[in-house]
Short mmCIF file of C-alpha atoms in Angstrom, two decimals:
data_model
loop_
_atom_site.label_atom_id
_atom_site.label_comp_id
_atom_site.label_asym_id
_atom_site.label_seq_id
_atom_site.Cartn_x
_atom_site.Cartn_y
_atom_site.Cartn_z
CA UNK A 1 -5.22 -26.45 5.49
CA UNK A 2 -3.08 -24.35 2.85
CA UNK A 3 0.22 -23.77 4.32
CA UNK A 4 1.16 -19.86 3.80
CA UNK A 5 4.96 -19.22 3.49
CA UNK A 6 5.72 -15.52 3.86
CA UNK A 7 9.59 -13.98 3.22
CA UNK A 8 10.84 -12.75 6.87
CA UNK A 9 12.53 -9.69 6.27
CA UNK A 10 14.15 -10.25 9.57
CA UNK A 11 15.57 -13.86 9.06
CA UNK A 12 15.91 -13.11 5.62
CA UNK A 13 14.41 -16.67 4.58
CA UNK A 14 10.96 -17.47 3.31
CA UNK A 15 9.02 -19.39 6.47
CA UNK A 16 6.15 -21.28 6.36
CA UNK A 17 3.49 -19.11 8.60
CA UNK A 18 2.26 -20.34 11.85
CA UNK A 19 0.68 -18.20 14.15
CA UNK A 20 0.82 -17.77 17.64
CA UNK A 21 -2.86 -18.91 17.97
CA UNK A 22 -4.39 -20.28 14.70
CA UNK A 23 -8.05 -18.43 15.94
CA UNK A 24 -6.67 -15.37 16.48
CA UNK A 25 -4.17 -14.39 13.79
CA UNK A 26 -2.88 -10.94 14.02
CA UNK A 27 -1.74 -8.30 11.93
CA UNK A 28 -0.08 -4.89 11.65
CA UNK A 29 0.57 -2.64 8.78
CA UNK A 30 2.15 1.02 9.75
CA UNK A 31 -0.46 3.00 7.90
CA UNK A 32 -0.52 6.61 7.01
CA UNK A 33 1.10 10.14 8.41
CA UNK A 34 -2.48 12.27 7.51
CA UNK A 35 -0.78 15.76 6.15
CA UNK A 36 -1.18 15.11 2.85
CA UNK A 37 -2.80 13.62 -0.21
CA UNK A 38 -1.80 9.86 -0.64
CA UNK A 39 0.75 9.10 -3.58
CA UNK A 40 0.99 6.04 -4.97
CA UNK A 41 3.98 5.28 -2.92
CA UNK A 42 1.18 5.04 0.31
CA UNK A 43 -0.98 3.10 -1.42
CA UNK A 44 1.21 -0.28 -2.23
CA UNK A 45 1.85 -1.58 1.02
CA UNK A 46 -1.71 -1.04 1.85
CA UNK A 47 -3.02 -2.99 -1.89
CA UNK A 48 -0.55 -5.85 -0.55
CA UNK A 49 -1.07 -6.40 2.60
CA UNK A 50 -4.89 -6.51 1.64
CA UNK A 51 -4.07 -9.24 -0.28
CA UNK A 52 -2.05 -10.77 2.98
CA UNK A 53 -5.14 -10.25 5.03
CA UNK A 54 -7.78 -12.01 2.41
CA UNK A 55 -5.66 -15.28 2.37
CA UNK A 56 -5.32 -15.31 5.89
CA UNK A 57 -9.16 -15.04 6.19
CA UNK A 58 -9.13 -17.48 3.94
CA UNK A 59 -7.18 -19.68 5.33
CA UNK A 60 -8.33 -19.07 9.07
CA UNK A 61 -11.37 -17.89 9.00
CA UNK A 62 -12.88 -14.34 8.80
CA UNK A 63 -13.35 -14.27 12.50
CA UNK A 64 -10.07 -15.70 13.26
CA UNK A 65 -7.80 -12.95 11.80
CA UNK A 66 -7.24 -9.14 13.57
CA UNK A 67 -6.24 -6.59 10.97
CA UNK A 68 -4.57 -3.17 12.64
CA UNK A 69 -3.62 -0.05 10.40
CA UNK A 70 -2.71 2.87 12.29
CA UNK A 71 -2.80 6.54 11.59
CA UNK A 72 -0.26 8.69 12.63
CA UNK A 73 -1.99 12.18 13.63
CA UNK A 74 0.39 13.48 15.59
CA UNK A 75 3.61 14.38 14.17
CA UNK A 76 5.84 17.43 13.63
CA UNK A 77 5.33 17.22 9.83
CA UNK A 78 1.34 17.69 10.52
CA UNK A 79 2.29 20.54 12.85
CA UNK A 80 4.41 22.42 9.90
CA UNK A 81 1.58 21.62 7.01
CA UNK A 82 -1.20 22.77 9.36
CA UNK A 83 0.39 26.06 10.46
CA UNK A 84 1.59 26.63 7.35
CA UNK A 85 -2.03 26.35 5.92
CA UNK A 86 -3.18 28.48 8.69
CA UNK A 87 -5.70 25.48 9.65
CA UNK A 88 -6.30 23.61 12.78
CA UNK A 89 -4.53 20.21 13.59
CA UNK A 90 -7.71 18.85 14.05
CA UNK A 91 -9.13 20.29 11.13
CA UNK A 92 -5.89 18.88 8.74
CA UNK A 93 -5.88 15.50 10.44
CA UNK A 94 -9.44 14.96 10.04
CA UNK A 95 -9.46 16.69 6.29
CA UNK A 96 -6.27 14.46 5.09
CA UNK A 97 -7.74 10.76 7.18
CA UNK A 98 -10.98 11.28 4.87
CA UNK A 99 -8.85 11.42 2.19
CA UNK A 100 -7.24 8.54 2.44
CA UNK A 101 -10.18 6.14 3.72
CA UNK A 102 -11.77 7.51 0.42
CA UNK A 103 -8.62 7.03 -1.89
CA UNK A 104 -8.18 3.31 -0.16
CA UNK A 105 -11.94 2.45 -0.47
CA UNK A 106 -11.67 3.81 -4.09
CA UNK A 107 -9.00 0.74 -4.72
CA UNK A 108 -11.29 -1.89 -3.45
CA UNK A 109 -8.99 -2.43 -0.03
CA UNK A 110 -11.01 -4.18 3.20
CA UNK A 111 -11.18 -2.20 6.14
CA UNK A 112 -8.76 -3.23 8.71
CA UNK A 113 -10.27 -4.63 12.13
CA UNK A 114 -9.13 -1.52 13.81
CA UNK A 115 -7.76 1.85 12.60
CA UNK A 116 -6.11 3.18 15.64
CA UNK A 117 -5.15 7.20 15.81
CA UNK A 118 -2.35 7.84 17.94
CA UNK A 119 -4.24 10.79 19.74
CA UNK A 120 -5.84 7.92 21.44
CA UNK A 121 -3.21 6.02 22.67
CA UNK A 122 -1.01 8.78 24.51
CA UNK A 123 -1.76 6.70 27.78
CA UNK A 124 -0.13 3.62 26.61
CA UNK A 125 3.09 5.38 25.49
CA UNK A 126 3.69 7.38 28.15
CA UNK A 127 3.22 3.82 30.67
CA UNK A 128 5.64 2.10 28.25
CA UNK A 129 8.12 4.90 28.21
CA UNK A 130 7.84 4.90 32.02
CA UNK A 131 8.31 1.17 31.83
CA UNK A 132 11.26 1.75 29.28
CA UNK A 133 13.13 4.69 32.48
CA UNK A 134 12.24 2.15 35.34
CA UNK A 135 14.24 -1.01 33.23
CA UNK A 136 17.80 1.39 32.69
CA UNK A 137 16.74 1.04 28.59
CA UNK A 138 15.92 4.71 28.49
CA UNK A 139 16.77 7.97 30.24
CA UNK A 140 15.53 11.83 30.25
CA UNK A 141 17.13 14.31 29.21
CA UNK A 142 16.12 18.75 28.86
CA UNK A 143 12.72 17.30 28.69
CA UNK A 144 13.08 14.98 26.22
CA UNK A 145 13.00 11.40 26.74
CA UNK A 146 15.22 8.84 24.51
CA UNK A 147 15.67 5.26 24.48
CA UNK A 148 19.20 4.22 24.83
CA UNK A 149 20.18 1.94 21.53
CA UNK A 150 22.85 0.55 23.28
CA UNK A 151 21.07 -1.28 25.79
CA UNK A 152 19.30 -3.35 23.29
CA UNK A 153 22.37 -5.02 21.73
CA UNK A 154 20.30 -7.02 18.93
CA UNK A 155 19.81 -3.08 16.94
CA UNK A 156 20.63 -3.35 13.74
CA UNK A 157 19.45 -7.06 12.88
CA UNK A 158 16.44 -6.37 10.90
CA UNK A 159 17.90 -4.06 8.71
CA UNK A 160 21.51 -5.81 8.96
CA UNK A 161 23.23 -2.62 9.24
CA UNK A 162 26.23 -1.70 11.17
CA UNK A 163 26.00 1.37 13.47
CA UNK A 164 28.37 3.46 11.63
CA UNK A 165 26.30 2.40 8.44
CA UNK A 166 23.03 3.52 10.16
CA UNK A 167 24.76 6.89 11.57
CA UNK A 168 26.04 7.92 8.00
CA UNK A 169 22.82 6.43 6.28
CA UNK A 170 19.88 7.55 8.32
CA UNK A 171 18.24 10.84 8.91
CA UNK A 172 20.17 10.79 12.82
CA UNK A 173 19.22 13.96 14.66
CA UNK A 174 22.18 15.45 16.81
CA UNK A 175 21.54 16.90 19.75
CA UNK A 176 23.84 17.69 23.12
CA UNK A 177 21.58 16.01 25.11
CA UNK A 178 21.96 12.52 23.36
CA UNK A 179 23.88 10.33 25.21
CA UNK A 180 24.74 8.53 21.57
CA UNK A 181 23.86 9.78 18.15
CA UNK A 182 21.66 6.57 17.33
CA UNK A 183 19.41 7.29 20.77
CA UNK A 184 15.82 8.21 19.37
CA UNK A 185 12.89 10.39 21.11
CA UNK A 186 10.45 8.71 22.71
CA UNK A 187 8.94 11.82 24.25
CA UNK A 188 9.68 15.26 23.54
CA UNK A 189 8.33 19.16 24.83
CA UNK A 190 5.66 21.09 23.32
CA UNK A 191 5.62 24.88 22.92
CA UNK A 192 1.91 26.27 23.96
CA UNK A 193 0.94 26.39 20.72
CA UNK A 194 2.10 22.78 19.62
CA UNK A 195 -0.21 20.19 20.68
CA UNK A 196 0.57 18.30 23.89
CA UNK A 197 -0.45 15.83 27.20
CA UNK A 198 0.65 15.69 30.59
CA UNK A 199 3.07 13.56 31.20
CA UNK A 200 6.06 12.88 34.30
CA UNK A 201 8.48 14.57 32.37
CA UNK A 202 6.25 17.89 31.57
CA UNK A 203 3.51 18.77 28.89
CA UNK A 204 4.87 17.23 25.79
CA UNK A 205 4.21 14.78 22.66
CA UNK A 206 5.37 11.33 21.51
CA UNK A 207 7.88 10.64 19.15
CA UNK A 208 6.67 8.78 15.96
CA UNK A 209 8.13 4.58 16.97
CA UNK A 210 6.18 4.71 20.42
CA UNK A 211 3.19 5.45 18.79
CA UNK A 212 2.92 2.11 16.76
CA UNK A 213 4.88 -0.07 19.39
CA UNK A 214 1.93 1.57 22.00
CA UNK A 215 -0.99 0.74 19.66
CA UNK A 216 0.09 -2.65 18.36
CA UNK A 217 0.63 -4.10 21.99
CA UNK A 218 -2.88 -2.20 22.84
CA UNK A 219 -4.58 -3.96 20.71
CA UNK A 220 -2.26 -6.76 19.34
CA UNK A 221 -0.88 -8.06 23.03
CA UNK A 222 2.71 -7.64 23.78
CA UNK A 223 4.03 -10.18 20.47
CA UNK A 224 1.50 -10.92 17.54
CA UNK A 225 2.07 -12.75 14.30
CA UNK A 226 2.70 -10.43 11.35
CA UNK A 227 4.25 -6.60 11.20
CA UNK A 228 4.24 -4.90 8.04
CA UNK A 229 5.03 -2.13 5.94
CA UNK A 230 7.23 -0.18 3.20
CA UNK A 231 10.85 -0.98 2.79
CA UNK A 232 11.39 2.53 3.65
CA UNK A 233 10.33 1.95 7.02
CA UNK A 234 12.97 -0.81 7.96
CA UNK A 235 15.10 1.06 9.15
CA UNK A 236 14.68 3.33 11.40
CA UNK A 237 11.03 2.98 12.04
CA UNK A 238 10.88 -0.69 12.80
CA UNK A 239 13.71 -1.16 14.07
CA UNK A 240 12.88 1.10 16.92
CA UNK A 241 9.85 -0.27 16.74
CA UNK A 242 11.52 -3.80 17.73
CA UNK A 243 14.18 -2.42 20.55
CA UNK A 244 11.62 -0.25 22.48
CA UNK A 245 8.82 -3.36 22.36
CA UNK A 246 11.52 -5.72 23.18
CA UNK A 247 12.58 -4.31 26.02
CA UNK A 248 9.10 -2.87 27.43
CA UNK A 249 8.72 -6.77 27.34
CA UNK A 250 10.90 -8.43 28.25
CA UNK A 251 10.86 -12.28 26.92
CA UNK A 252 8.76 -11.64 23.85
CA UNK A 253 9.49 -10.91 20.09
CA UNK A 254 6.86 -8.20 19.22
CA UNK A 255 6.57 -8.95 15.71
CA UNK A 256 7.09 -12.83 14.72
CA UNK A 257 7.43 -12.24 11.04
CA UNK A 258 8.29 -9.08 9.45
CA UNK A 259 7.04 -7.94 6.00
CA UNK A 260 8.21 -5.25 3.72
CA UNK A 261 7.26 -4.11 0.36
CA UNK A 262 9.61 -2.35 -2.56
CA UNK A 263 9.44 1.27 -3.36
CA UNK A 264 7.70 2.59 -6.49
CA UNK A 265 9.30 4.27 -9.48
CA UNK A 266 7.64 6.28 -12.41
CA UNK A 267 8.91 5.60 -15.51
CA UNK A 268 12.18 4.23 -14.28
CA UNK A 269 12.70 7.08 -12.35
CA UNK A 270 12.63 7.96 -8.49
CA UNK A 271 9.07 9.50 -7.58
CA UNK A 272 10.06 12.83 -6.38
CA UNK A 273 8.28 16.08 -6.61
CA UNK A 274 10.87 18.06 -7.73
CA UNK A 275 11.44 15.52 -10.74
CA UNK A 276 7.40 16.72 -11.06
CA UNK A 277 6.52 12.81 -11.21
CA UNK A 278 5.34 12.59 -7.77
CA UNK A 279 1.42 10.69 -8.47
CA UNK A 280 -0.69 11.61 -5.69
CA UNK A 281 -4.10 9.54 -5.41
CA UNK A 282 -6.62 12.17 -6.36
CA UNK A 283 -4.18 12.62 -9.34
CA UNK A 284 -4.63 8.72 -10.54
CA UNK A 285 -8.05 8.01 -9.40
CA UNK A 286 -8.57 11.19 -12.19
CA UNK A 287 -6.73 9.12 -14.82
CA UNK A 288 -7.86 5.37 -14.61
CA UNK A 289 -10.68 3.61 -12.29
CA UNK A 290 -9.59 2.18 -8.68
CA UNK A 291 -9.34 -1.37 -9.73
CA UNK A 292 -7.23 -0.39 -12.51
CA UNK A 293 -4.74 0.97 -10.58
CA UNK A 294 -5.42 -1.99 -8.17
CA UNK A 295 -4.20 -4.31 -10.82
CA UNK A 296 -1.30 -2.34 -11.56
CA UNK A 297 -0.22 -2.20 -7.89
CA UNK A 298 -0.01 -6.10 -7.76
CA UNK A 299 1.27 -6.70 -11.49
CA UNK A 300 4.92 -6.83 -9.91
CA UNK A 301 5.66 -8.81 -7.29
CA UNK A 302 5.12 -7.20 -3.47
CA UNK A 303 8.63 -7.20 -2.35
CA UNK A 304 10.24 -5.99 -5.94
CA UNK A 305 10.35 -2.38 -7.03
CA UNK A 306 7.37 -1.34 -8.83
CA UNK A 307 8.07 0.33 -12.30
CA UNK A 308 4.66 2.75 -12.78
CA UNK A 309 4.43 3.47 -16.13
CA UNK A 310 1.46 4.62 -18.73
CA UNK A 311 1.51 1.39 -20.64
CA UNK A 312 0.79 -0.28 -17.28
CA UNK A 313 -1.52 1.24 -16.65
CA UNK A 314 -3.23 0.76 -20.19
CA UNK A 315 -2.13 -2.76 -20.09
CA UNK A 316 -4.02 -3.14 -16.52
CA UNK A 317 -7.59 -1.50 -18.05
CA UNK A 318 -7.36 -3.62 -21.01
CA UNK A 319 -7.01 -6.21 -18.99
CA UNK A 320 -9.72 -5.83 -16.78
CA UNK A 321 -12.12 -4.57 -19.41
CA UNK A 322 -11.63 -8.19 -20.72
CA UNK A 323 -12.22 -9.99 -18.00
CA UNK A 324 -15.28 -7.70 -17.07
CA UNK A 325 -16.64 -8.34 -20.30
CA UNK A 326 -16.31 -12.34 -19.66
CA UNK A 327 -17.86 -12.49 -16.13
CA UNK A 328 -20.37 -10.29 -16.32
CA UNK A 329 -24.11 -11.76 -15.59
CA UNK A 330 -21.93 -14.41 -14.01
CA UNK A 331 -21.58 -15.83 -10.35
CA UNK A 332 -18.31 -16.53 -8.81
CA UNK A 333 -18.27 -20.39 -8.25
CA UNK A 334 -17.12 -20.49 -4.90
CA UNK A 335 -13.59 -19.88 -3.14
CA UNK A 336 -10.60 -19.17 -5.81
CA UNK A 337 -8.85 -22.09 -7.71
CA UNK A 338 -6.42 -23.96 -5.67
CA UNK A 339 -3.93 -23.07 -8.37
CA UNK A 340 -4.61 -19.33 -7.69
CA UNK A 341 -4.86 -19.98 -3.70
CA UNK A 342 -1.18 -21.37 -4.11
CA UNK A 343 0.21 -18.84 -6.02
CA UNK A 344 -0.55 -16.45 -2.78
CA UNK A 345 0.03 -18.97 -0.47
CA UNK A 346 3.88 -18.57 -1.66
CA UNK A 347 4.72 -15.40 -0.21
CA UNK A 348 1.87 -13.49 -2.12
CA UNK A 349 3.26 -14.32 -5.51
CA UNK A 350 0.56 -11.97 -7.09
CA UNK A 351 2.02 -12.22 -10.55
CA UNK A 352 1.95 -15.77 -10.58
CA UNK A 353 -2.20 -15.42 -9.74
CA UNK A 354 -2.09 -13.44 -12.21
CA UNK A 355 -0.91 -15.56 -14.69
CA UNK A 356 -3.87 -18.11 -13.50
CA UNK A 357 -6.29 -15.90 -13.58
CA UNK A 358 -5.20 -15.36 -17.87
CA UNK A 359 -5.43 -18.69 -18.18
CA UNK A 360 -9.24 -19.23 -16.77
CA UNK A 361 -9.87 -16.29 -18.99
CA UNK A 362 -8.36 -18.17 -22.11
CA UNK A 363 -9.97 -21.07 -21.25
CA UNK A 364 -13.42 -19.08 -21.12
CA UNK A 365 -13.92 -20.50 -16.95
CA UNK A 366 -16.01 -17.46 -15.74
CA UNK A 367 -17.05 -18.19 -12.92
CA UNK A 368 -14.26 -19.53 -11.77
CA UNK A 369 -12.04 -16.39 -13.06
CA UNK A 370 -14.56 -14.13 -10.85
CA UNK A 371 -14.28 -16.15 -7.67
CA UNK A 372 -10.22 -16.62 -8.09
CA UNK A 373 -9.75 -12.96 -8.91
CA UNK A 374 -11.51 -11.74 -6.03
CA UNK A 375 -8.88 -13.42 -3.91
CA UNK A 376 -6.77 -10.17 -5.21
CA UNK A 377 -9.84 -7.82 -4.32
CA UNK A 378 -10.66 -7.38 -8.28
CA UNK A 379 -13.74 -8.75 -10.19
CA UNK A 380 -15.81 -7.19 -7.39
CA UNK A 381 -19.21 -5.99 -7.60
CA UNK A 382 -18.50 -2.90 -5.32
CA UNK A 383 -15.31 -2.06 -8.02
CA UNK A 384 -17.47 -2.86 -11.28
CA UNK A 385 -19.38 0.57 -12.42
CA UNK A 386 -16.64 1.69 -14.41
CA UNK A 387 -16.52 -1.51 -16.60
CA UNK A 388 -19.77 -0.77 -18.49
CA UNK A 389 -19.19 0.03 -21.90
CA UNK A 390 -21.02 3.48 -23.25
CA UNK A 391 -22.69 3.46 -26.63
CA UNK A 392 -22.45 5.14 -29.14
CA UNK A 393 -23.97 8.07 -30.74
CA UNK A 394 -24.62 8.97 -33.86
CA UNK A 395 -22.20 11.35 -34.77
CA UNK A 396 -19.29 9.03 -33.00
CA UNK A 397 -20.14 5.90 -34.93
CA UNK A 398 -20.01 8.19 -37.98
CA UNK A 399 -16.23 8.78 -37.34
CA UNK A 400 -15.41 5.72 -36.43
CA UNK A 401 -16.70 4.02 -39.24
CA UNK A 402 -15.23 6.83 -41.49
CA UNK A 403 -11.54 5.42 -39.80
CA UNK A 404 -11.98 2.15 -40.50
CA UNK A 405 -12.56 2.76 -43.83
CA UNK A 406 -9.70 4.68 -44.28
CA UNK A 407 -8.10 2.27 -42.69
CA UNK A 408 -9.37 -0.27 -45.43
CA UNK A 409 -8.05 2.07 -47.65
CA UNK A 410 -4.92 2.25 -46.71
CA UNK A 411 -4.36 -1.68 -46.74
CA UNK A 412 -5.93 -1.67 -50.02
CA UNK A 413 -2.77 0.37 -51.20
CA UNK A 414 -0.54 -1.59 -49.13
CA UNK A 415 0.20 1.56 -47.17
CA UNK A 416 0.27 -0.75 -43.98
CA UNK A 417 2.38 2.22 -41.92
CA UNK A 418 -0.86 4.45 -42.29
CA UNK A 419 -3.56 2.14 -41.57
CA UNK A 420 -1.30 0.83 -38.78
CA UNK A 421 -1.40 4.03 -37.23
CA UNK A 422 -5.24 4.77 -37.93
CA UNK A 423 -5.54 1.04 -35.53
CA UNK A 424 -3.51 2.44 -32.90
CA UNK A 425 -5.32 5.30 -32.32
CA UNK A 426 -8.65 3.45 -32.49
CA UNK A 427 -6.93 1.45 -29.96
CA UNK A 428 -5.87 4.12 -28.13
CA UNK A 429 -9.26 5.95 -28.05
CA UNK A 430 -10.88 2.87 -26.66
CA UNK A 431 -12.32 1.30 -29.49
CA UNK A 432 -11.95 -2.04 -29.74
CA UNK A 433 -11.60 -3.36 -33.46
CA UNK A 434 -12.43 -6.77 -34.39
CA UNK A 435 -11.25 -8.07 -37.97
CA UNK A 436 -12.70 -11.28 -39.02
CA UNK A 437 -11.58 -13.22 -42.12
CA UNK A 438 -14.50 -13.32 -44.56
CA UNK A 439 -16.24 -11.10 -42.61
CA UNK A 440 -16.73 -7.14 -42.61
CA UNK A 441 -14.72 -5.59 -39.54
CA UNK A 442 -17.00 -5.54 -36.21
CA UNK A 443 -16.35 -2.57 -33.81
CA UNK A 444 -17.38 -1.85 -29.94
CA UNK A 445 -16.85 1.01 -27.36
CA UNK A 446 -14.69 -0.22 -24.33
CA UNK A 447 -15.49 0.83 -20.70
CA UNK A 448 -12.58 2.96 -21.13
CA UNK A 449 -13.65 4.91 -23.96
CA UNK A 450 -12.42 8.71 -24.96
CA UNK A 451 -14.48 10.85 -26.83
CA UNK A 452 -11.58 13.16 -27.04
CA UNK A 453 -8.96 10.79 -27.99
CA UNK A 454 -11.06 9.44 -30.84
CA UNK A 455 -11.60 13.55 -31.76
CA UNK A 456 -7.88 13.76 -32.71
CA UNK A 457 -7.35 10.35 -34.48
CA UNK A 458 -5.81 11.34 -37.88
CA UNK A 459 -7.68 9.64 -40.60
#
């Protein structure tokens, strides 16, 4: 059996992986907060960890491995968007969750085993914050509930902070009814027109760590293999996450390894909307084809920052539009190559696939490139349509063949910066050039063809 070894964000080592029970390996990835479109910042973890949970079917066996992405629909950020749209919660949850399944399908990702809302779970977190009062760990307070940091003395180990660090680094809400400043809601009071439940401490909602703590142990048991999610979310999501589970449990570790992928940038710069280079999904999925941006998402490795940039995402449909090209009519052979299978084995070292998955291409192994690069999700039939290559009229053959011989022109007279340029923006429209020596220049549409680029190439 390949032996996975994973990086543990918590002991800070790469581990070799082995689960609590080897036929029931089990996974969970914080998934989305459904206000909002998706950015591309959302859509990483979720890309990576659907690599994570492809080896370990792999590995394990399909029916051997429990995948659980939540969605957070309750949350005072969904309350602000959806009465500042003048729309029901229901109606914006339910609006902003299709979204996403459809952006997340769009990129080729599995579904998980279960996709638990928190709605559903309200039950569970109000018995483990009851749990949490009756064990001294948490107290109430002008309706509010908190758990009490300092009765859980291992806070601050996964994200190796001090508390003063955390305090002065964290987004710590103070409030006179805290007995310390790190103490975080586990259940606060809703107005009547904020969306609420019974509970022993008055009508109220749950404060964003119960709700994944509540759902993993639902459906996970109180300690399961793998916990995942974005860097951003070390600290202080999980590490509530940990303290509250902990101590609802006494004995167990919740999460046995703990998983974390790097933010993304644009252009070397901070996504941010008021930089105006925040990339929402709809916005992408307008520019380039799912698996495109698929390939671009694991082009860096998963727990590195992630550099988004134009030529990557050129770089990533050339790519593709190669491979397509070579495998198609073609049936994977099989599982992936072992050389592949190791590459991912080693903490998800998608680069270093990816750099197998060149070479089978060099080496003209197309069956086995389609079978090894569907261990990454891509070379799919289901991601494919884009990948045919249009033909080509009349009237654009006429004006690309009136560029190339321009081009020809241009080398004729040893003007090599013009017919340089003239390439590039063949290149750049799509068109794939082919010079031959001996031979009169061959030319072909890619998938990724633009009429309107070609339009404005200066001859």
């Amino acid at each position: 059996m390949t032996t996975i070894r994973l990086h543990d964000s918590l002991r800070r080592e790469k581990r070799d992986f082995a689960p609590i029970d080897p036929k029931n390996v089990r996974m969970y990835v914080c998934g989305p907060t459904v206000y909002d479109r998706a950015h591309i910042g959302n859509a990483r973890p979720v890309v990576v960890f659907d690599v994570l949970f492809r080896l370990l079917r792999h590995v394990y066996g399909a029916d051997h491995v429990t995948y659980v992405r939540n969605i957070t629909d309750v949350e005072d950020k969904i309350i602000a968007r959806a009465a500042e749209r003048g729309v029901s919660i229901d109606a914006l949850t339910a609006e902003t969750a299709r979204w996403f399944e459809e952006d997340m399908d769009a990129l080729g990702c599995l579904k998980p085993t279960h996709e638990p809302r928190a709605t559903g779970h309200i039950p569970g977190m109000i018995a483990m914050i009851e749990v949490l009062i009756a064990q001294g760990c948490a107290y109430e307070a002008e309706g509010h509930v908190l758990f009490e940091v300092a009765k859980y003395p291992a806070y601050g180990a996964l994200s190796g902070r001090s508390t003063d660090d955390m305090i002065a680094g964290a987004r710590v809400e103070v409030a006179p009814y805290k007995r310390d400043p790190m103490d975080f809601v586990l259940w606060k009071p809703s107005t009547p027109d904020q969306p609420g439940w019974d509970s022993p401490w008055g009508r109220g909602r749950p404060g964003w760590h119960i709700e994944c703590s509540a759902m993993a142990k639902a459906l996970l048991g109180p300690e399961f293999d793998i916990h995942a999610g974005g860097a951003d979310l070390m600290f202080p999501h999980h590490e509530n996450e940990i303290a509250q589970s902990c101590c609802a449990d006494p004995g167990t570790g919740f999460a046995r390894y703990w998983l974390h992928n790097g933010m993304v940038r644009v252009e070397g710069r901070k996504m941010s909307k008021s930089l105006g280079n925040f990339l929402t999904m709809e916005d992408l999925r307008a520019q380039a084809p799912g698996e495109v941006l698929r390939l671009a998402l694991l082009s860096t490795h998963y727990r590195a920052p992630l550099d988004w940039t134009e030529k990557l995402l050129e770089d990533s449909r050339r790519t593709l539009a190669k491979w397509r090209k070579l495998v198609a009519g073609v049936e994977a052979s099989g599982a992936a190559s072992d050389a592949v299978t190791a590459a991912l084995a080693d903490d998800l070292n998608t680069p270093g696939a990816l750099t197998e998955l060149h070479a089978l291409a060099a080496a003209g192994e197309a069956a086995a490139l389609k079978a090894s690069a569907q261990a990454l999700g891509l070379l799919t039939d289901a991601l494919g349509d884009w990948a045919i290559a249009p033909q080509a009229d009349a009237g654009t053959a006429a004006r690309i063949d009136a560029l190339l011989a321009a081009r020809a022109e241009a080398r004729q007279s040893k003007d090599f910066a013009r017919a340089d340029a003239i390439r590039a923006a063949l290149d750049g429209a799509g068109v794939v050039v082919m010079d031959r020596p001996g031979a009169a220049t061959e030319w072909e549409l890619s998938p990724g063809f633009d009429a309107a680029k070609l339009a404005q190439a200066d001859a």
